[in-house]
Coordinates of C-alpha atoms in Angstrom, one line a residue:
X57 CA -13.0 26.2 -38.9
X58 CA -15.6 23.7 -38.7
X59 CA -14.8 20.0 -37.8
X60 CA -16.1 18.9 -41.2
X61 CA -13.4 20.9 -42.9
X62 CA -10.5 20.8 -40.8
X63 CA -8.9 18.4 -43.3
X64 CA -8.8 18.7 -47.0
X65 CA -11.8 17.2 -48.8
X66 CA -11.9 16.0 -52.3
X67 CA -14.7 18.5 -53.5
X68 CA -17.0 17.4 -56.3
X69 CA -19.5 19.2 -58.2
X70 CA -22.4 17.4 -60.1
X71 CA -25.0 19.1 -62.3
X72 CA -28.3 17.5 -63.6
X73 CA -29.5 17.2 -67.4
X74 CA -32.4 19.5 -68.2
X75 CA -32.1 21.1 -71.4
X76 CA -32.6 24.9 -71.5
X77 CA -33.3 24.8 -67.6
X78 CA -29.5 24.5 -67.4
X79 CA -29.9 28.2 -66.7
X80 CA -30.9 27.7 -63.4
X81 CA -27.6 25.9 -62.3
X82 CA -25.7 28.6 -64.4
X83 CA -27.3 31.1 -62.3
X84 CA -26.2 29.6 -59.0
X85 CA -22.4 28.8 -60.1
X86 CA -22.2 32.4 -61.2
X87 CA -23.2 33.5 -57.9
X88 CA -20.8 30.8 -56.2
X89 CA -17.8 32.4 -58.2
X90 CA -18.9 35.9 -57.2
X91 CA -19.2 34.9 -53.5
X92 CA -15.9 33.2 -53.4
X93 CA -14.0 35.2 -56.0
X94 CA -12.8 32.1 -57.6
X95 CA -13.8 30.1 -60.7
X96 CA -15.4 26.8 -60.5
X97 CA -12.6 24.8 -61.8
X98 CA -10.4 26.2 -58.8
X99 CA -13.4 25.4 -56.2
X100 CA -13.7 21.7 -57.1
X101 CA -11.5 18.7 -57.6
X102 CA -14.1 17.1 -60.3
X103 CA -16.9 18.4 -62.4
X104 CA -19.6 15.8 -63.3
X105 CA -22.4 16.6 -65.8
X106 CA -25.1 15.0 -67.7
X107 CA -26.7 16.4 -70.9
X108 CA -27.1 20.3 -70.3
X109 CA -25.0 19.6 -67.0
X110 CA -22.3 18.3 -69.2
X111 CA -22.1 21.1 -71.1
X112 CA -22.0 23.5 -68.4
X113 CA -19.3 21.6 -66.7
X114 CA -16.9 21.1 -69.7
X115 CA -17.1 24.8 -70.5
X116 CA -15.9 25.6 -67.1
X117 CA -13.2 23.4 -67.3
X118 CA -12.2 24.4 -70.7
X119 CA -8.7 26.3 -70.5
X120 CA -7.9 29.4 -72.0
X121 CA -4.8 30.3 -74.1
X122 CA -2.6 30.2 -71.2
X123 CA -3.6 26.5 -70.0
X124 CA -4.0 27.9 -66.5
X125 CA -7.2 30.1 -66.3
X126 CA -10.6 28.7 -67.3
X127 CA -12.1 29.9 -71.0
X128 CA -15.4 30.6 -69.3
X129 CA -16.8 31.6 -66.0
X130 CA -20.3 30.6 -65.0
X131 CA -21.8 33.9 -66.1
X132 CA -20.2 33.5 -69.7
X133 CA -22.2 30.0 -70.0
X134 CA -25.0 31.6 -68.6
X135 CA -25.0 34.4 -71.7
X136 CA -24.2 31.4 -73.9
X137 CA -27.8 29.9 -72.9
X138 CA -29.5 33.0 -73.6
X139 CA -27.5 33.9 -76.9
X140 CA -27.3 30.6 -78.4
X141 CA -30.5 28.8 -77.5
X142 CA -32.1 29.7 -80.6
X143 CA -29.3 28.6 -82.7
X144 CA -29.2 25.3 -80.8
X145 CA -32.8 24.3 -81.0
X146 CA -33.1 25.6 -84.5
X147 CA -36.7 25.8 -86.0
X148 CA -37.4 25.8 -89.6
X149 CA -37.3 29.2 -91.3
X150 CA -39.3 28.0 -94.2
X151 CA -43.2 28.2 -93.9
X152 CA -43.9 24.8 -95.5
X153 CA -41.3 23.2 -93.0
X154 CA -42.8 24.7 -90.1
X155 CA -46.2 23.2 -91.2
X156 CA -44.4 19.7 -91.5
X157 CA -42.5 20.0 -88.4
X158 CA -45.2 18.8 -86.1
X159 CA -45.6 15.6 -88.4
X160 CA -41.8 15.1 -89.1
X161 CA -41.2 15.0 -85.4
X162 CA -42.6 11.5 -85.1
X163 CA -40.2 9.8 -87.3
X164 CA -37.1 12.1 -87.4
X165 CA -35.4 14.1 -84.5
X166 CA -37.1 17.3 -83.5
X167 CA -33.7 19.2 -84.2
X168 CA -30.8 18.7 -86.4
X169 CA -27.5 18.5 -85.4
X170 CA -26.0 21.6 -87.2
X171 CA -27.0 24.4 -84.7
X172 CA -25.5 22.3 -81.7
X173 CA -22.4 21.6 -83.4
X174 CA -21.7 25.3 -84.7
X175 CA -22.3 26.6 -81.3
X176 CA -19.8 23.9 -79.4
X177 CA -17.2 24.1 -81.9
X178 CA -17.4 28.0 -81.7
X179 CA -17.3 27.7 -78.1
X180 CA -15.1 25.0 -77.4
X181 CA -12.6 24.8 -80.2
X182 CA -9.9 22.3 -80.3
X183 CA -9.3 21.7 -76.8
X184 CA -8.9 18.0 -75.6
X185 CA -10.3 16.1 -72.6
X186 CA -6.6 15.9 -71.5
X187 CA -6.6 19.7 -71.4
X188 CA -9.4 20.1 -68.9
X189 CA -8.6 22.3 -66.1
X190 CA -10.0 19.9 -63.4
X191 CA -11.2 16.2 -63.4
X192 CA -14.1 15.7 -65.7
X193 CA -16.9 13.1 -65.5
X194 CA -19.5 13.3 -68.2
X195 CA -22.2 10.8 -68.9
X196 CA -23.3 9.3 -72.1
X197 CA -24.7 5.9 -73.6
X198 CA -23.1 3.8 -76.1
X199 CA -25.9 2.7 -78.6
X200 CA -24.1 0.1 -80.6
X201 CA -22.6 -1.7 -77.5
X202 CA -25.8 -0.9 -75.2
X203 CA -23.8 0.1 -72.2
X204 CA -23.2 3.6 -70.4
X205 CA -20.0 5.5 -71.5
X206 CA -18.1 8.1 -69.2
X207 CA -15.9 10.5 -70.5
X208 CA -13.2 10.8 -67.9
X209 CA -10.3 13.0 -67.9
X210 CA -7.9 10.6 -66.0
X211 CA -8.9 8.0 -68.4
X212 CA -8.0 10.2 -71.5
X213 CA -4.6 11.0 -70.0
X214 CA -3.7 7.3 -69.5
X215 CA -5.3 6.0 -72.9
X216 CA -5.3 7.8 -76.4
X217 CA -8.4 5.7 -77.2
X218 CA -10.3 7.4 -74.4
X219 CA -9.5 11.0 -75.3
X220 CA -12.0 13.2 -77.2
X221 CA -12.4 16.9 -78.2
X222 CA -14.2 18.7 -75.5
X223 CA -16.8 20.0 -78.3
X224 CA -17.6 16.4 -78.8
X225 CA -17.9 15.4 -75.4
X226 CA -20.4 18.0 -74.7
X227 CA -22.3 16.9 -77.9
X228 CA -22.7 13.4 -76.9
X229 CA -24.0 13.9 -73.2
X230 CA -26.6 16.3 -74.7
X231 CA -27.8 14.1 -77.9
X232 CA -31.3 13.3 -76.2
X233 CA -33.5 10.9 -77.9
X234 CA -36.3 12.4 -80.0
X235 CA -34.5 16.0 -79.3
X236 CA -31.3 15.3 -81.4
X237 CA -29.8 12.6 -83.6
X238 CA -27.2 10.3 -81.9
X239 CA -23.5 11.7 -81.9
X240 CA -20.7 10.1 -84.0
X241 CA -17.7 10.7 -81.9
X242 CA -14.2 10.0 -82.9
X243 CA -11.1 10.1 -80.6
X244 CA -8.6 12.8 -81.0
X245 CA -6.2 10.3 -82.8
X246 CA -9.2 9.0 -85.1
X247 CA -8.4 5.5 -83.9
X248 CA -11.7 4.8 -82.5
X249 CA -15.5 6.1 -83.3
X250 CA -18.3 5.8 -80.6
X251 CA -22.1 6.5 -81.4
X252 CA -23.4 7.9 -78.3
X253 CA -26.7 9.5 -76.9
X254 CA -27.6 11.8 -73.8
X255 CA -26.3 10.4 -70.6
X256 CA -29.7 11.2 -69.0
X257 CA -31.3 7.9 -70.2
X258 CA -29.5 6.4 -67.5
X259 CA -28.0 9.1 -65.1
X260 CA -29.7 12.6 -65.5
X261 CA -28.5 13.2 -62.0
X262 CA -25.0 12.3 -62.2
X263 CA -24.1 13.0 -58.3
X264 CA -24.1 9.2 -57.5
X265 CA -21.9 8.3 -60.2
X266 CA -19.4 11.1 -59.4
X267 CA -19.5 10.0 -55.8
X268 CA -18.5 6.4 -56.9
X269 CA -15.4 7.8 -59.2
X270 CA -14.4 10.2 -56.6
X271 CA -14.2 7.0 -54.0
X272 CA -12.3 5.3 -56.6
X273 CA -9.8 8.0 -56.8
X274 CA -9.2 8.6 -53.2
X275 CA -9.0 4.7 -52.9
X276 CA -6.4 4.5 -55.6
X277 CA -4.4 7.3 -53.4
X278 CA -4.6 5.4 -50.3
X279 CA -3.5 2.3 -52.1
X280 CA -0.3 4.2 -53.1
X281 CA 0.2 6.0 -49.9
X282 CA 2.8 4.6 -47.3
X283 CA 0.5 5.7 -44.4
X284 CA -2.4 3.7 -45.2
X285 CA -3.6 3.0 -41.7
X286 CA -3.8 6.8 -41.1
X287 CA -4.4 8.2 -44.4
X288 CA -7.5 10.5 -44.2
X289 CA -8.5 9.7 -47.7
X290 CA -9.8 6.1 -46.5
X291 CA -12.6 8.1 -44.6
X292 CA -15.7 7.9 -46.8
X293 CA -17.0 11.6 -45.5
X294 CA -14.0 13.2 -47.3
X295 CA -15.7 13.6 -50.2
X296 CA -17.5 17.0 -50.6
X297 CA -20.5 16.7 -53.1
X298 CA -22.3 19.4 -54.3
X299 CA -25.3 18.4 -56.7
X300 CA -27.5 21.0 -58.6
X301 CA -30.8 20.3 -60.2
X302 CA -32.1 22.2 -63.2
X303 CA -35.6 22.4 -61.4
X304 CA -38.4 20.1 -60.6
X305 CA -41.2 19.5 -63.2
X306 CA -44.5 21.0 -62.6
X307 CA -46.8 19.3 -65.3
X308 CA -48.8 16.6 -63.8
X309 CA -49.8 13.8 -66.1
X310 CA -53.6 13.5 -66.0
X311 CA -54.8 9.9 -65.4
X312 CA -58.1 10.4 -67.7
X313 CA -55.7 11.1 -70.5
X314 CA -52.5 8.8 -69.8
X315 CA -54.9 5.7 -69.3
X316 CA -56.0 6.0 -73.2
X317 CA -52.1 6.8 -74.3
X318 CA -50.0 4.2 -76.3
X319 CA -46.5 3.9 -77.6
X320 CA -46.5 7.2 -79.7
X321 CA -48.5 9.2 -76.9
X322 CA -45.7 8.1 -74.3
X323 CA -42.7 8.8 -75.6
X324 CA -41.7 12.0 -74.3
X325 CA -43.7 11.9 -71.1
X326 CA -41.8 8.3 -70.6
X327 CA -38.5 10.2 -71.0
X328 CA -39.5 13.1 -68.6
X329 CA -40.7 10.6 -65.7
X330 CA -37.6 8.4 -65.8
X331 CA -35.4 11.2 -66.0
X332 CA -37.1 12.9 -62.9
X333 CA -37.6 9.6 -61.0
X334 CA -33.9 9.0 -61.3
X335 CA -32.9 12.0 -60.0
X336 CA -34.9 11.8 -57.3
X337 CA -33.9 8.4 -56.4
X338 CA -29.9 9.4 -56.5
X339 CA -30.6 12.1 -54.4
X340 CA -32.4 9.8 -51.8
X341 CA -29.7 7.3 -52.1
X342 CA -27.0 9.9 -51.2
X343 CA -28.8 11.2 -48.4
X344 CA -28.6 7.8 -46.9
X345 CA -24.9 7.4 -47.8
X346 CA -24.2 10.7 -46.0
X347 CA -26.7 10.2 -43.2
X348 CA -27.6 13.9 -44.0
X349 CA -30.3 16.1 -45.4
X350 CA -31.0 19.5 -46.7
X351 CA -27.2 20.3 -47.3
X352 CA -25.9 19.4 -43.7
X353 CA -22.5 17.7 -43.7
X354 CA -20.5 16.7 -46.8
X355 CA -23.7 16.2 -49.1
X356 CA -25.4 19.3 -50.7
X357 CA -28.3 19.2 -53.2
X358 CA -29.8 22.2 -54.6
X359 CA -33.1 21.7 -56.4
X360 CA -36.1 23.7 -56.4
X361 CA -39.7 23.0 -57.8
X362 CA -40.3 25.3 -60.9
X363 CA -43.1 27.9 -60.3
X364 CA -43.1 30.2 -63.0
X365 CA -41.0 28.8 -65.9
X366 CA -41.9 26.1 -68.2
X367 CA -40.5 22.3 -67.5
X368 CA -40.1 21.7 -71.2
X369 CA -36.3 21.2 -72.2
X370 CA -36.7 23.2 -75.4
X371 CA -38.9 26.2 -74.3
X372 CA -36.4 29.1 -75.4
X373 CA -38.5 32.1 -75.7
X374 CA -37.3 35.3 -74.1
X375 CA -39.9 35.3 -71.3
X376 CA -39.1 31.4 -70.3
X377 CA -35.2 32.3 -70.2
X378 CA -35.9 35.3 -67.9
X379 CA -38.3 33.0 -65.9
X380 CA -35.5 30.4 -65.8
X381 CA -33.1 33.2 -64.5
X382 CA -35.4 34.0 -61.7
X383 CA -36.1 30.6 -60.7
X384 CA -32.2 30.5 -60.3
X385 CA -32.2 33.4 -58.2
X386 CA -35.3 32.0 -56.0
X387 CA -33.1 28.7 -55.4
X388 CA -30.5 30.9 -53.7
X389 CA -32.8 32.6 -51.8
X390 CA -34.6 29.8 -50.5
X391 CA -31.6 28.0 -49.6
X392 CA -29.4 31.0 -48.6
X393 CA -28.4 29.3 -45.3
X394 CA -27.1 26.1 -47.0
X395 CA -25.4 28.4 -49.7
X396 CA -23.7 30.6 -47.2
X397 CA -22.4 27.3 -45.6
X398 CA -21.3 26.0 -48.8
X399 CA -19.4 29.3 -49.7
X400 CA -17.5 29.3 -46.2
X401 CA -16.7 25.5 -46.5
X402 CA -15.2 26.0 -50.2
X403 CA -13.3 29.2 -49.2
X404 CA -11.9 27.1 -46.2
X405 CA -10.9 24.2 -48.4
X406 CA -9.2 26.5 -50.9
X407 CA -7.3 27.9 -47.8
X408 CA -6.2 24.6 -46.8
X409 CA -4.9 23.3 -50.3
X410 CA -3.4 26.9 -51.3
X411 CA -5.7 27.5 -54.1
X412 CA -5.4 31.0 -55.3
X413 CA -7.9 31.7 -57.9
X414 CA -5.6 30.4 -61.0
X415 CA -6.1 26.8 -61.7
X416 CA -2.8 24.7 -60.9
X417 CA -2.8 21.3 -61.8
X418 CA -3.1 18.6 -59.1
X419 CA 0.0 16.6 -57.8
X420 CA -1.0 13.6 -55.6
X421 CA 0.7 13.2 -52.5
X422 CA -0.8 10.9 -49.7
X423 CA -4.6 11.7 -50.6
X424 CA -4.2 15.3 -50.0
X425 CA -3.7 17.4 -53.4
X426 CA -1.0 20.1 -53.4
X427 CA -0.5 22.1 -56.5
X428 CA 2.0 22.0 -59.5
X429 CA 1.9 22.3 -63.1
X430 CA 1.0 19.4 -65.4
X431 CA 3.0 19.5 -68.7
X432 CA 2.0 17.4 -72.0
X433 CA -1.1 16.2 -70.5
X434 CA 0.7 14.3 -67.9
X435 CA 0.8 14.5 -64.1

């Protein structure tokens, strides 16, 4: 067992936004579950996601009827992308709507909320944020208060005004401007209503947000621990962070064309540039925090330049979906050494913490989680 894994680590998974390109991290996580023999909700203490990454992590944290095992494995979510993409990104069926569609998108969202609402309602049902099998951190942006809003499991368990249906969490984090309308999200008890859009406008790569939240969790545990001076949770590197991208964009912005663009022409490219730039910046910042690169140490970043698939968020034809699946497999092949190291580390961590493949609710004890069942949404 390596020096880095001789003590229990707080394990965090963060998944980028990217629309239909969420197929790439879904392929990656399906292979991770197959290699470890455990669901993602057992392998990690916290799941963080933005947009399509928020949908993916929310699904993987949703409990089945027994409230102990996950309702979905990664391969189930992968199938959901393939089967329901057309329903989420609905195109008009009437000929006259198809003709007017290119014009309509200049003053209306390109897609209605009906399709994505139907899919999320069918998949996630009535599960609450407090029901999540693992800590969740999902990003969104509150448009009326002009500030980021984070869906957090630990906050939801303490405050009813922070508890939401998981289907609404997934809807809010994926309400990408120009693609879908903003989401009107009530709390479970209907005491509050929030108006939210895609968290990708400020944190398309949620890994840094997740790292900060994990540090706060460990700091709170250290403060409540009697052995503060020696408690291992005070060590920054006790956060094992795995960040998965949705593929690097491959379409250059031609200077000769861009120099002539005005507001209307810059809308979509500006969104793409901001999201890509933020994701790369977060990766660089975390490399400096961890003093590591290319999956060494406690920080892993898995990302790959797109080579055969489209970088469009809504390209859902069968050929592109298959191409995205191949991109996911290529990511596993090109980063096989780091992937093998991650599998070994997670298996060692599961051994240290006693995880057996069935989700058991964490009970905090001196910065190290031991297993125990949670009843009625409380620890």
